[in-house]
Amino acid sequence: MKHTKVKDLLNSTNTIDEVSVKGWVRTFRNNQFIALNDGSVIHNIQCVVDFENTPEETLKRITTGAAVAIKGSLVESQGKGQKYEIKVSQVEILGDSDAEKFPMQPKKHSLEFLRENAHLRTRTNLFGAIMRVRSVLSFAIHQYFQEKGFVYVNTPIITGSDAEGAGEMFKVTALPFDKTPRTEEGKVDYKEDFFGKETNLTVSGQLEAETYAMSLGQVYTFGPTFRAENSNTSRHLAEFWMVEPEVAFNDLDANMDLAEDFIQYVIKYAMERCEDDLKFLDERLAAEEKQKPQNERSGMGLLEKLQFVLENNFKRVSYTEAIDILKNSKPNKNKKFNYIIEEWGADLQSEHERYLVEKHFKSPVILFDYPAKIKAFYMRLNDDNKTVRAMDILFPGIGEIVGGSQREERLDVLQQKIAELGIDEEELWWYLDTRRFGTAVHSGFGLGFERLVLFVTGMSNIRDVIPFPRTPQNAEF
Ligand code: 4AD
Ligand code: MG
């Protein structure tokens, strides 16, 4: 007999004479009530064991964490809290669990403890919910772009170009660490390496995606990216997933429209399909907030916050306006910021971004037209010769969630910029070809997928929204 998912049983509209389920025991009460979870839904199904007619030996093996197969009938529940339960006719123990040693005890664990047990943490309601939401969001991303006719491009993970400058890179090499081949000048001789050149893990698929946009029109990447910065924060991972659309003939305004529409679509999609999980996460966050002192509480609940993002346009503010706001802000005047904003040209730290979003505008913000000096080489120079058509989208509680720009499509301007930065033009020969043969206005952006999952789940540490986080000094599992 094929087993049925707990989700389908709980959604049943009628009782069923014979059912079979498989899952893991969350709790076993009074030698009678099994709370069974199979990961298909946050809720457990209650399975009522006929303990008088079940061998003592079997009852003993129904322990927290054990894998079991249950046969019985789906009946209306006698107890409160659930519509249906299973009247058990047979329990089979598929895998025993030593309940005393099982780390996921039926009680509240700290998030730190759960991170150390990332291989088991999805046995909890919280991590089951987060990972189901993550899965639905990633499907929503494909759904959105596919509906709009974008082509999904798998850009390389091992890259031979280090021009993006988005972050420190992890080297990819097959050379031995001892007796590394050296050139006459004593440098590592990458000619001897696997690819015959220096290679790294990619920090972004953008440059390669641009070449595809300049032929397929609208493309997107969605894949892992790697950054070796030593940023031990609750917003940074060394391995994270990024979504990067790139669109021919889009200018910066069209790029902003796309980003806003896209983010609203995927949030709405998750809200419609993850109702139970989001309700649970909403309640979790509300309970967390209650623990905080009054002045540190966020005014809105999770669902309220998500709804707010759907219903309100993101505020579009130039970097120059933002600097004026920040210069005149209380924390700047009272020297409460770690980095005091003194003049135009300063790079914005996350404390500034969060001030703008959480205190000043109280809404998602798109900052645009940044100083060229603090942005990447490929961004389109404005006529003022000092700002570029960059945009960052800032979210409450998160800070930067998207970074993007209109790209410099003029070959000569791009070449000049590359020279100024001392980048070897040879290295970018293929990238420059897109500007040599049929160049056109085009734009794109990168959305940090985990930062989106953070926002939608209301979690506060990025390590809790990716299955096995990679951070400095941590690559367990
Ligand atoms: O702003 P970034 O560095 O932009 C780029 O890489 C561009 N090439 C994107 C493009 O235009 N196609 O990164 C984009 C986003 C950030 O806004 C942030 O959400 C996320 O990626 N991000 C990280 N997420 C987790 N951990 C990190 N270390 C991250 N670094 C960036
Ligand atoms: Mg950025």
Short mmCIF file of C-alpha atoms and ligand atoms in Angstrom, two decimals:
data_model
loop_
_atom_site.label_atom_id
_atom_site.label_comp_id
_atom_site.label_asym_id
_atom_site.label_seq_id
_atom_site.Cartn_x
_atom_site.Cartn_y
_atom_site.Cartn_z
CA MET A 1 0.00 0.00 0.00
CA LYS A 2 1.34 3.38 -1.04
CA HIS A 3 1.76 5.82 1.81
CA THR A 4 0.01 9.19 1.85
CA LYS A 5 1.56 12.50 2.86
CA VAL A 6 0.48 13.98 6.17
CA LYS A 7 -0.41 17.18 4.35
CA ASP A 8 -2.93 15.38 2.16
CA LEU A 9 -4.45 13.53 5.10
CA LEU A 10 -4.91 16.73 7.09
CA ASN A 11 -6.48 18.36 4.04
CA SER A 12 -8.82 15.43 3.49
CA THR A 13 -12.50 16.25 3.17
CA ASN A 14 -13.67 12.86 4.40
CA THR A 15 -12.67 9.98 6.63
CA ILE A 16 -10.73 7.12 4.99
CA ASP A 17 -10.91 3.46 5.96
CA GLU A 18 -7.38 2.47 5.15
CA VAL A 19 -4.40 4.80 5.16
CA SER A 20 -0.67 4.39 5.46
CA VAL A 21 1.78 7.13 6.52
CA LYS A 22 5.51 7.25 7.08
CA GLY A 23 7.38 9.85 9.08
CA TRP A 24 9.28 10.68 12.23
CA VAL A 25 7.93 10.66 15.76
CA ARG A 26 7.96 14.12 17.29
CA THR A 27 6.47 13.01 20.60
CA PHE A 28 4.76 9.97 22.06
CA ARG A 29 2.39 10.75 24.93
CA ASN A 30 0.72 8.44 27.42
CA ASN A 31 1.84 5.36 25.52
CA GLN A 32 -0.95 6.25 23.13
CA PHE A 33 -0.61 9.47 21.10
CA ILE A 34 2.08 9.76 18.43
CA ALA A 35 2.65 13.20 16.95
CA LEU A 36 3.95 12.25 13.52
CA ASN A 37 5.65 14.61 11.08
CA ASP A 38 6.79 13.79 7.56
CA GLY A 39 8.02 17.21 6.42
CA SER A 40 5.18 17.75 3.95
CA VAL A 41 3.55 20.32 6.22
CA ILE A 42 4.31 22.03 9.51
CA HIS A 43 1.53 20.20 11.34
CA ASN A 44 1.86 16.75 12.85
CA ILE A 45 -0.81 14.18 12.45
CA GLN A 46 -1.98 12.58 15.67
CA CYS A 47 -1.85 8.79 15.53
CA VAL A 48 -3.74 7.03 18.29
CA VAL A 49 -2.19 3.69 19.17
CA ASP A 50 -4.27 0.85 20.54
CA PHE A 51 -1.76 0.22 23.30
CA GLU A 52 -3.59 -2.74 24.75
CA ASN A 53 -3.18 -4.67 21.53
CA THR A 54 0.29 -3.48 20.59
CA PRO A 55 3.31 -5.47 21.79
CA GLU A 56 5.14 -3.82 24.69
CA GLU A 57 8.35 -4.20 22.68
CA THR A 58 6.97 -2.03 19.86
CA LEU A 59 5.58 0.63 22.20
CA LYS A 60 9.03 1.02 23.75
CA ARG A 61 10.54 1.71 20.36
CA ILE A 62 8.15 4.56 19.54
CA THR A 63 10.53 7.27 20.66
CA THR A 64 11.18 10.88 19.68
CA GLY A 65 13.10 10.87 16.41
CA ALA A 66 12.25 7.32 15.36
CA ALA A 67 11.12 6.65 11.79
CA VAL A 68 7.85 4.74 11.67
CA ALA A 69 5.31 3.40 9.20
CA ILE A 70 1.75 3.51 10.38
CA LYS A 71 -1.36 1.86 9.03
CA GLY A 72 -4.86 2.62 10.19
CA SER A 73 -7.93 4.62 9.38
CA LEU A 74 -8.40 8.37 9.12
CA VAL A 75 -11.15 9.27 11.57
CA GLU A 76 -12.60 12.43 13.00
CA SER A 77 -10.56 13.42 15.99
CA GLN A 78 -12.02 13.03 19.46
CA GLY A 79 -9.59 15.57 20.88
CA LYS A 80 -9.23 19.27 20.30
CA GLY A 81 -6.67 20.82 18.00
CA GLN A 82 -7.14 18.69 14.91
CA LYS A 83 -9.97 17.69 12.64
CA TYR A 84 -8.63 14.27 11.74
CA GLU A 85 -6.41 11.73 13.38
CA ILE A 86 -5.31 8.20 12.58
CA LYS A 87 -6.72 5.29 14.48
CA VAL A 88 -3.70 3.03 14.30
CA SER A 89 -4.02 -0.63 13.40
CA GLN A 90 -0.33 -1.30 12.87
CA VAL A 91 2.95 0.42 13.79
CA GLU A 92 6.17 -0.63 12.16
CA ILE A 93 9.45 0.80 13.45
CA LEU A 94 11.56 1.65 10.41
CA GLY A 95 14.45 3.23 12.27
CA ASP A 96 15.00 3.39 16.02
CA SER A 97 16.06 6.57 17.74
CA ASP A 98 17.78 6.73 21.10
CA ALA A 99 15.47 9.33 22.59
CA GLU A 100 17.89 10.33 25.34
CA LYS A 101 20.68 11.05 22.89
CA PHE A 102 18.55 12.53 20.11
CA PRO A 103 19.62 16.20 19.93
CA MET A 104 16.22 17.51 18.78
CA GLN A 105 14.36 17.15 22.04
CA PRO A 106 10.75 18.35 22.06
CA LYS A 107 11.62 21.68 23.68
CA LYS A 108 12.93 25.07 22.60
CA HIS A 109 16.53 25.01 21.43
CA SER A 110 18.76 28.02 20.81
CA LEU A 111 19.44 28.91 17.19
CA GLU A 112 23.18 28.47 17.88
CA PHE A 113 22.61 24.91 19.05
CA LEU A 114 20.47 24.20 16.01
CA ARG A 115 23.18 25.58 13.70
CA GLU A 116 25.66 23.15 15.22
CA ASN A 117 23.16 20.43 14.39
CA ALA A 118 22.24 21.65 10.94
CA HIS A 119 21.85 18.04 9.77
CA LEU A 120 18.98 17.54 12.22
CA ARG A 121 17.52 21.00 12.60
CA THR A 122 14.96 20.45 9.84
CA ARG A 123 13.34 17.99 12.26
CA THR A 124 12.02 21.09 14.05
CA ASN A 125 8.92 23.05 13.08
CA LEU A 126 10.97 26.22 12.65
CA PHE A 127 13.51 24.85 10.20
CA GLY A 128 10.94 22.78 8.34
CA ALA A 129 8.99 26.01 7.79
CA ILE A 130 12.03 28.05 6.72
CA MET A 131 13.22 25.48 4.22
CA ARG A 132 9.77 24.97 2.69
CA VAL A 133 9.46 28.74 2.24
CA ARG A 134 12.95 28.85 0.72
CA SER A 135 11.99 26.13 -1.74
CA VAL A 136 8.78 27.90 -2.77
CA LEU A 137 10.63 31.21 -3.20
CA SER A 138 13.19 29.64 -5.49
CA PHE A 139 10.43 28.14 -7.61
CA ALA A 140 8.69 31.54 -7.68
CA ILE A 141 11.85 33.09 -9.10
CA HIS A 142 11.89 30.70 -12.02
CA GLN A 143 8.14 31.08 -12.45
CA TYR A 144 8.38 34.86 -12.66
CA PHE A 145 11.13 34.99 -15.22
CA GLN A 146 9.85 32.08 -17.28
CA GLU A 147 6.38 33.67 -17.49
CA LYS A 148 8.04 36.80 -18.85
CA GLY A 149 10.04 34.87 -21.44
CA PHE A 150 13.48 35.22 -19.84
CA VAL A 151 16.06 32.57 -20.71
CA TYR A 152 17.69 30.80 -17.76
CA VAL A 153 21.47 30.81 -18.16
CA ASN A 154 23.90 28.72 -16.13
CA THR A 155 26.97 30.90 -15.90
CA PRO A 156 30.22 29.19 -14.88
CA ILE A 157 31.05 28.53 -11.26
CA ILE A 158 34.76 28.23 -11.98
CA THR A 159 35.76 31.48 -13.58
CA GLY A 160 38.90 32.67 -15.33
CA SER A 161 38.00 36.33 -14.89
CA ASP A 162 38.52 38.36 -11.76
CA ALA A 163 37.39 41.67 -13.15
CA GLU A 164 34.12 42.17 -11.33
CA GLY A 165 35.83 43.20 -8.14
CA ALA A 166 32.72 42.31 -6.11
CA GLY A 167 34.74 40.54 -3.44
CA GLU A 168 37.70 38.43 -2.44
CA MET A 169 37.78 35.18 -4.36
CA PHE A 170 38.41 31.55 -3.49
CA LYS A 171 41.14 30.05 -5.67
CA VAL A 172 40.47 26.89 -7.63
CA THR A 173 43.61 24.89 -8.21
CA ALA A 174 44.90 21.38 -8.71
CA LEU A 175 48.49 22.39 -7.96
CA PRO A 176 50.22 20.81 -4.98
CA PHE A 177 50.75 23.06 -1.95
CA ASP A 178 54.27 21.86 -1.45
CA LYS A 179 56.57 22.06 -4.47
CA THR A 180 54.24 24.55 -6.20
CA PRO A 181 55.65 25.23 -9.67
CA ARG A 182 57.18 28.70 -9.86
CA THR A 183 58.01 31.08 -12.68
CA GLU A 184 61.47 32.56 -13.01
CA GLU A 185 60.30 35.54 -10.94
CA GLY A 186 59.25 33.16 -8.19
CA LYS A 187 55.50 33.54 -8.70
CA VAL A 188 53.14 30.56 -8.81
CA ASP A 189 53.20 29.23 -12.36
CA TYR A 190 49.55 28.78 -13.22
CA LYS A 191 50.50 27.55 -16.68
CA GLU A 192 51.19 24.29 -14.90
CA ASP A 193 47.77 24.28 -13.28
CA PHE A 194 44.68 22.34 -14.42
CA PHE A 195 43.28 25.11 -16.63
CA GLY A 196 46.64 26.57 -17.59
CA LYS A 197 45.65 29.84 -15.93
CA GLU A 198 44.61 31.24 -12.61
CA THR A 199 40.99 30.37 -11.78
CA ASN A 200 38.57 31.18 -8.96
CA LEU A 201 35.06 30.46 -7.75
CA THR A 202 32.75 33.06 -9.21
CA VAL A 203 31.54 36.06 -7.20
CA SER A 204 28.79 36.83 -9.73
CA GLY A 205 27.53 35.58 -13.07
CA GLN A 206 26.87 39.09 -14.34
CA LEU A 207 29.62 39.59 -16.90
CA GLU A 208 28.87 36.28 -18.60
CA ALA A 209 25.11 36.94 -18.36
CA GLU A 210 25.62 40.25 -20.17
CA THR A 211 26.97 38.42 -23.20
CA TYR A 212 23.81 36.32 -23.27
CA ALA A 213 21.53 39.35 -22.84
CA MET A 214 23.18 40.81 -25.91
CA SER A 215 21.80 37.96 -28.00
CA LEU A 216 18.88 36.38 -26.16
CA GLY A 217 17.49 39.69 -24.93
CA GLN A 218 16.21 38.83 -21.46
CA VAL A 219 18.15 36.35 -19.37
CA TYR A 220 18.63 35.40 -15.74
CA THR A 221 21.03 33.35 -13.70
CA PHE A 222 20.23 31.71 -10.38
CA GLY A 223 23.16 29.95 -8.83
CA PRO A 224 25.74 29.80 -6.07
CA THR A 225 28.34 32.54 -5.72
CA PHE A 226 31.35 32.67 -3.43
CA ARG A 227 33.09 35.45 -1.56
CA ALA A 228 36.11 35.00 0.65
CA GLU A 229 35.66 38.19 2.64
CA ASN A 230 36.14 37.78 6.32
CA SER A 231 32.77 39.34 7.13
CA ASN A 232 31.41 37.57 10.13
CA THR A 233 28.00 39.26 10.16
CA SER A 234 24.42 38.11 10.28
CA ARG A 235 24.04 39.21 6.62
CA HIS A 236 27.06 37.60 4.96
CA LEU A 237 27.83 34.11 3.77
CA ALA A 238 30.93 32.86 1.99
CA GLU A 239 28.66 30.77 -0.27
CA PHE A 240 25.32 32.26 -1.17
CA TRP A 241 22.81 32.08 -4.00
CA MET A 242 22.24 35.01 -6.29
CA VAL A 243 19.57 35.77 -8.88
CA GLU A 244 20.85 37.96 -11.69
CA PRO A 245 18.53 39.11 -14.47
CA GLU A 246 20.10 41.02 -17.36
CA VAL A 247 18.00 42.76 -20.00
CA ALA A 248 18.94 44.29 -23.33
CA PHE A 249 17.45 47.74 -24.04
CA ASN A 250 16.44 48.33 -20.40
CA ASP A 251 17.62 51.59 -18.87
CA LEU A 252 17.93 52.16 -15.13
CA ASP A 253 14.28 53.11 -14.67
CA ALA A 254 13.15 49.93 -16.40
CA ASN A 255 15.64 48.02 -14.24
CA MET A 256 14.08 49.45 -11.08
CA ASP A 257 10.58 48.63 -12.34
CA LEU A 258 11.66 45.05 -13.03
CA ALA A 259 13.29 44.61 -9.62
CA GLU A 260 10.29 45.97 -7.77
CA ASP A 261 7.76 43.93 -9.72
CA PHE A 262 9.90 40.80 -9.34
CA ILE A 263 10.31 41.13 -5.58
CA GLN A 264 6.61 41.80 -5.07
CA TYR A 265 5.70 38.82 -7.23
CA VAL A 266 7.85 36.31 -5.36
CA ILE A 267 6.72 37.54 -1.95
CA LYS A 268 3.09 37.32 -2.99
CA TYR A 269 3.71 33.85 -4.40
CA ALA A 270 5.15 32.65 -1.10
CA MET A 271 2.33 34.25 0.89
CA GLU A 272 -0.23 32.40 -1.18
CA ARG A 273 1.49 29.03 -0.98
CA CYS A 274 3.11 28.99 2.44
CA GLU A 275 0.23 30.19 4.56
CA ASP A 276 0.73 27.75 7.46
CA ASP A 277 4.50 28.14 7.55
CA LEU A 278 4.33 31.93 7.42
CA LYS A 279 1.67 32.02 10.11
CA PHE A 280 3.99 29.98 12.31
CA LEU A 281 6.94 32.29 11.51
CA ASP A 282 4.76 35.34 12.17
CA GLU A 283 3.90 34.00 15.62
CA ARG A 284 7.52 33.09 16.32
CA LEU A 285 8.65 36.61 15.49
CA ALA A 286 5.91 38.17 17.58
CA ALA A 287 7.06 36.05 20.56
CA GLU A 288 10.70 37.07 19.93
CA GLU A 289 9.75 40.72 19.75
CA LYS A 290 7.98 40.51 23.09
CA GLN A 291 11.28 39.55 24.72
CA LYS A 292 12.90 42.76 23.50
CA PRO A 293 12.83 46.11 25.25
CA GLN A 294 10.02 48.34 23.97
CA ASN A 295 12.26 50.72 22.00
CA GLU A 296 13.93 47.91 20.04
CA ARG A 297 10.72 46.31 18.87
CA SER A 298 9.80 46.52 15.23
CA GLY A 299 6.36 48.01 14.91
CA MET A 300 5.07 45.52 12.35
CA GLY A 301 4.47 41.81 12.46
CA LEU A 302 5.94 39.57 9.76
CA LEU A 303 2.80 39.16 7.69
CA GLU A 304 2.05 42.84 8.06
CA LYS A 305 5.55 43.68 6.82
CA LEU A 306 5.20 41.41 3.80
CA GLN A 307 1.81 42.88 2.99
CA PHE A 308 3.28 46.37 3.30
CA VAL A 309 5.94 45.57 0.69
CA LEU A 310 3.28 44.30 -1.70
CA GLU A 311 1.07 47.34 -1.35
CA ASN A 312 3.59 50.16 -1.36
CA ASN A 313 5.92 51.41 -4.04
CA PHE A 314 9.57 51.38 -3.12
CA LYS A 315 10.82 54.94 -2.50
CA ARG A 316 13.27 56.00 -5.21
CA VAL A 317 15.92 58.31 -3.83
CA SER A 318 19.18 59.51 -5.36
CA TYR A 319 22.43 58.99 -3.48
CA THR A 320 22.82 62.77 -3.28
CA GLU A 321 19.42 63.18 -1.59
CA ALA A 322 20.25 60.32 0.76
CA ILE A 323 23.51 61.96 1.80
CA ASP A 324 21.63 65.18 2.62
CA ILE A 325 19.13 63.27 4.72
CA LEU A 326 21.90 61.40 6.53
CA LYS A 327 24.02 64.50 7.14
CA ASN A 328 21.09 66.19 8.83
CA SER A 329 19.95 63.11 10.72
CA LYS A 330 19.99 62.94 14.51
CA PRO A 331 22.38 59.98 14.81
CA ASN A 332 24.83 61.75 12.52
CA LYS A 333 24.66 65.04 14.42
CA ASN A 334 24.86 63.26 17.79
CA LYS A 335 27.73 61.10 16.53
CA LYS A 336 25.73 57.93 17.11
CA PHE A 337 26.77 56.39 13.78
CA ASN A 338 30.05 54.48 13.82
CA TYR A 339 30.85 56.19 10.54
CA ILE A 340 29.87 59.84 10.53
CA ILE A 341 28.73 61.12 7.15
CA GLU A 342 30.72 64.26 6.44
CA GLU A 343 30.61 64.71 2.73
CA TRP A 344 29.28 63.63 -0.61
CA GLY A 345 31.18 60.61 -1.86
CA ALA A 346 31.15 58.63 1.36
CA ASP A 347 30.34 54.95 1.03
CA LEU A 348 27.16 54.03 2.88
CA GLN A 349 27.48 51.54 5.71
CA SER A 350 24.64 49.28 6.72
CA GLU A 351 23.88 51.54 9.71
CA HIS A 352 23.13 54.36 7.22
CA GLU A 353 21.11 52.16 4.93
CA ARG A 354 19.04 50.94 7.83
CA TYR A 355 18.48 54.45 9.12
CA LEU A 356 17.10 55.49 5.73
CA VAL A 357 14.81 52.49 5.45
CA GLU A 358 13.72 51.91 9.03
CA LYS A 359 13.73 55.38 10.52
CA HIS A 360 13.43 57.92 7.75
CA PHE A 361 11.37 56.45 4.92
CA LYS A 362 9.87 53.48 6.80
CA SER A 363 9.62 51.67 3.48
CA PRO A 364 11.84 49.78 1.05
CA VAL A 365 14.10 52.26 -0.72
CA ILE A 366 15.87 52.21 -4.08
CA LEU A 367 18.99 54.37 -3.95
CA PHE A 368 20.39 55.34 -7.34
CA ASP A 369 23.08 57.43 -9.05
CA TYR A 370 25.98 56.66 -6.73
CA PRO A 371 29.42 58.25 -6.98
CA ALA A 372 31.42 56.43 -9.65
CA LYS A 373 34.33 56.05 -7.24
CA ILE A 374 32.53 53.67 -4.91
CA LYS A 375 30.96 51.47 -7.58
CA ALA A 376 32.10 48.84 -10.10
CA PHE A 377 33.79 49.63 -13.41
CA TYR A 378 30.94 48.46 -15.63
CA MET A 379 28.29 50.93 -14.45
CA ARG A 380 27.13 53.60 -16.87
CA LEU A 381 28.61 57.02 -16.31
CA ASN A 382 26.12 59.88 -16.04
CA ASP A 383 26.58 63.15 -17.91
CA ASP A 384 27.79 64.80 -14.69
CA ASN A 385 30.91 62.64 -15.05
CA LYS A 386 30.91 61.79 -11.38
CA THR A 387 27.92 59.54 -10.74
CA VAL A 388 26.97 56.22 -12.28
CA ARG A 389 23.61 54.62 -13.00
CA ALA A 390 23.79 52.27 -10.05
CA MET A 391 20.91 51.17 -7.86
CA ASP A 392 20.79 49.41 -4.52
CA ILE A 393 17.52 48.23 -3.01
CA LEU A 394 17.41 48.50 0.76
CA PHE A 395 14.98 46.55 2.91
CA PRO A 396 13.91 46.99 6.52
CA GLY A 397 15.81 44.70 8.85
CA ILE A 398 18.04 43.56 6.01
CA GLY A 399 19.79 46.54 4.45
CA GLU A 400 20.96 45.89 0.89
CA ILE A 401 18.98 43.13 -0.77
CA VAL A 402 19.67 44.04 -4.41
CA GLY A 403 22.61 45.65 -6.18
CA GLY A 404 22.41 46.52 -9.85
CA SER A 405 22.95 49.07 -12.58
CA GLN A 406 22.58 50.20 -16.11
CA ARG A 407 25.77 49.01 -17.81
CA GLU A 408 28.31 51.17 -19.62
CA GLU A 409 27.54 50.35 -23.24
CA ARG A 410 30.03 52.84 -24.81
CA LEU A 411 33.25 51.06 -25.71
CA ASP A 412 35.52 54.09 -25.37
CA VAL A 413 34.15 55.15 -21.98
CA LEU A 414 34.42 51.58 -20.71
CA GLN A 415 37.99 51.22 -21.97
CA GLN A 416 38.97 54.45 -20.30
CA LYS A 417 37.49 53.30 -17.00
CA ILE A 418 39.24 49.95 -17.22
CA ALA A 419 42.55 51.70 -17.85
CA GLU A 420 42.01 54.09 -14.93
CA LEU A 421 41.44 51.17 -12.59
CA GLY A 422 44.53 49.38 -13.86
CA ILE A 423 42.53 46.36 -15.03
CA ASP A 424 44.15 44.39 -17.83
CA GLU A 425 42.02 44.94 -20.94
CA GLU A 426 43.24 41.60 -22.31
CA GLU A 427 41.46 39.85 -19.51
CA LEU A 428 38.15 41.37 -20.58
CA TRP A 429 38.54 40.94 -24.34
CA TRP A 430 35.34 38.89 -24.59
CA TYR A 431 33.36 41.33 -22.43
CA LEU A 432 34.49 44.27 -24.54
CA ASP A 433 33.42 42.41 -27.69
CA THR A 434 29.79 42.92 -26.65
CA ARG A 435 30.47 46.66 -26.94
CA ARG A 436 32.29 46.22 -30.24
CA PHE A 437 29.60 44.27 -32.03
CA GLY A 438 26.09 45.63 -31.71
CA THR A 439 26.33 47.30 -28.34
CA ALA A 440 23.12 48.58 -26.76
CA VAL A 441 21.74 50.02 -23.57
CA HIS A 442 21.24 47.20 -21.07
CA SER A 443 20.75 46.74 -17.35
CA GLY A 444 20.55 44.13 -14.67
CA PHE A 445 20.77 43.44 -10.98
CA GLY A 446 21.68 40.82 -8.43
CA LEU A 447 19.35 39.75 -5.65
CA GLY A 448 20.94 37.95 -2.71
CA PHE A 449 18.60 34.98 -2.37
CA GLU A 450 19.30 34.34 1.33
CA ARG A 451 18.62 37.98 2.14
CA LEU A 452 15.22 37.58 0.48
CA VAL A 453 14.58 34.41 2.49
CA LEU A 454 15.62 36.28 5.65
CA PHE A 455 13.09 38.97 4.92
CA VAL A 456 10.23 36.62 4.08
CA THR A 457 10.79 34.32 7.07
CA GLY A 458 11.48 37.12 9.55
CA MET A 459 14.66 35.39 10.70
CA SER A 460 17.56 37.58 11.70
CA ASN A 461 20.67 35.52 10.97
CA ILE A 462 21.51 34.51 7.41
CA ARG A 463 23.00 31.24 8.71
CA ASP A 464 19.46 30.13 9.52
CA VAL A 465 18.01 30.40 6.03
CA ILE A 466 20.50 28.27 4.04
CA PRO A 467 20.72 24.53 4.69
CA PHE A 468 24.44 24.32 5.45
CA PRO A 469 25.95 27.77 5.95
CA ARG A 470 29.51 28.51 4.90
CA THR A 471 31.11 31.28 6.95
CA PRO A 472 34.64 32.08 8.13
CA GLN A 473 35.98 29.14 10.19
CA ASN A 474 32.91 27.06 9.46
CA ALA A 475 32.36 24.47 6.73
CA GLU A 476 30.93 21.59 8.76
CA PHE A 477 28.75 19.04 6.94
O1 4AD B 1 25.89 44.04 -4.78
P1 4AD B 1 26.53 42.81 -5.31
O2 4AD B 1 27.95 42.58 -4.97
O3 4AD B 1 26.30 42.88 -6.87
C1 4AD B 1 26.82 42.06 -7.79
O4 4AD B 1 27.47 41.05 -7.58
C2 4AD B 1 26.40 42.42 -9.21
N1 4AD B 1 27.28 41.72 -10.15
C3 4AD B 1 24.95 42.07 -9.42
C4 4AD B 1 24.43 42.40 -10.79
O5 4AD B 1 24.29 43.55 -11.11
N2 4AD B 1 24.13 41.40 -11.60
O6 4AD B 1 25.69 41.55 -4.83
C5 4AD B 1 24.32 41.45 -5.13
C6 4AD B 1 23.53 41.04 -3.91
C7 4AD B 1 23.62 42.01 -2.74
O7 4AD B 1 22.72 43.08 -2.90
C8 4AD B 1 23.26 41.12 -1.56
O8 4AD B 1 21.86 40.96 -1.48
C9 4AD B 1 23.87 39.80 -1.97
O9 4AD B 1 24.05 39.82 -3.37
N3 4AD B 1 25.15 39.55 -1.33
C10 4AD B 1 25.36 38.65 -0.34
N4 4AD B 1 24.51 37.81 0.28
C11 4AD B 1 25.02 37.01 1.24
N5 4AD B 1 26.31 36.99 1.59
C12 4AD B 1 27.21 37.82 0.99
N6 4AD B 1 28.50 37.76 1.33
C13 4AD B 1 26.74 38.70 -0.03
N7 4AD B 1 27.32 39.61 -0.82
C14 4AD B 1 26.35 40.11 -1.59
MG MG B 2 26.28 45.66 -3.57
#
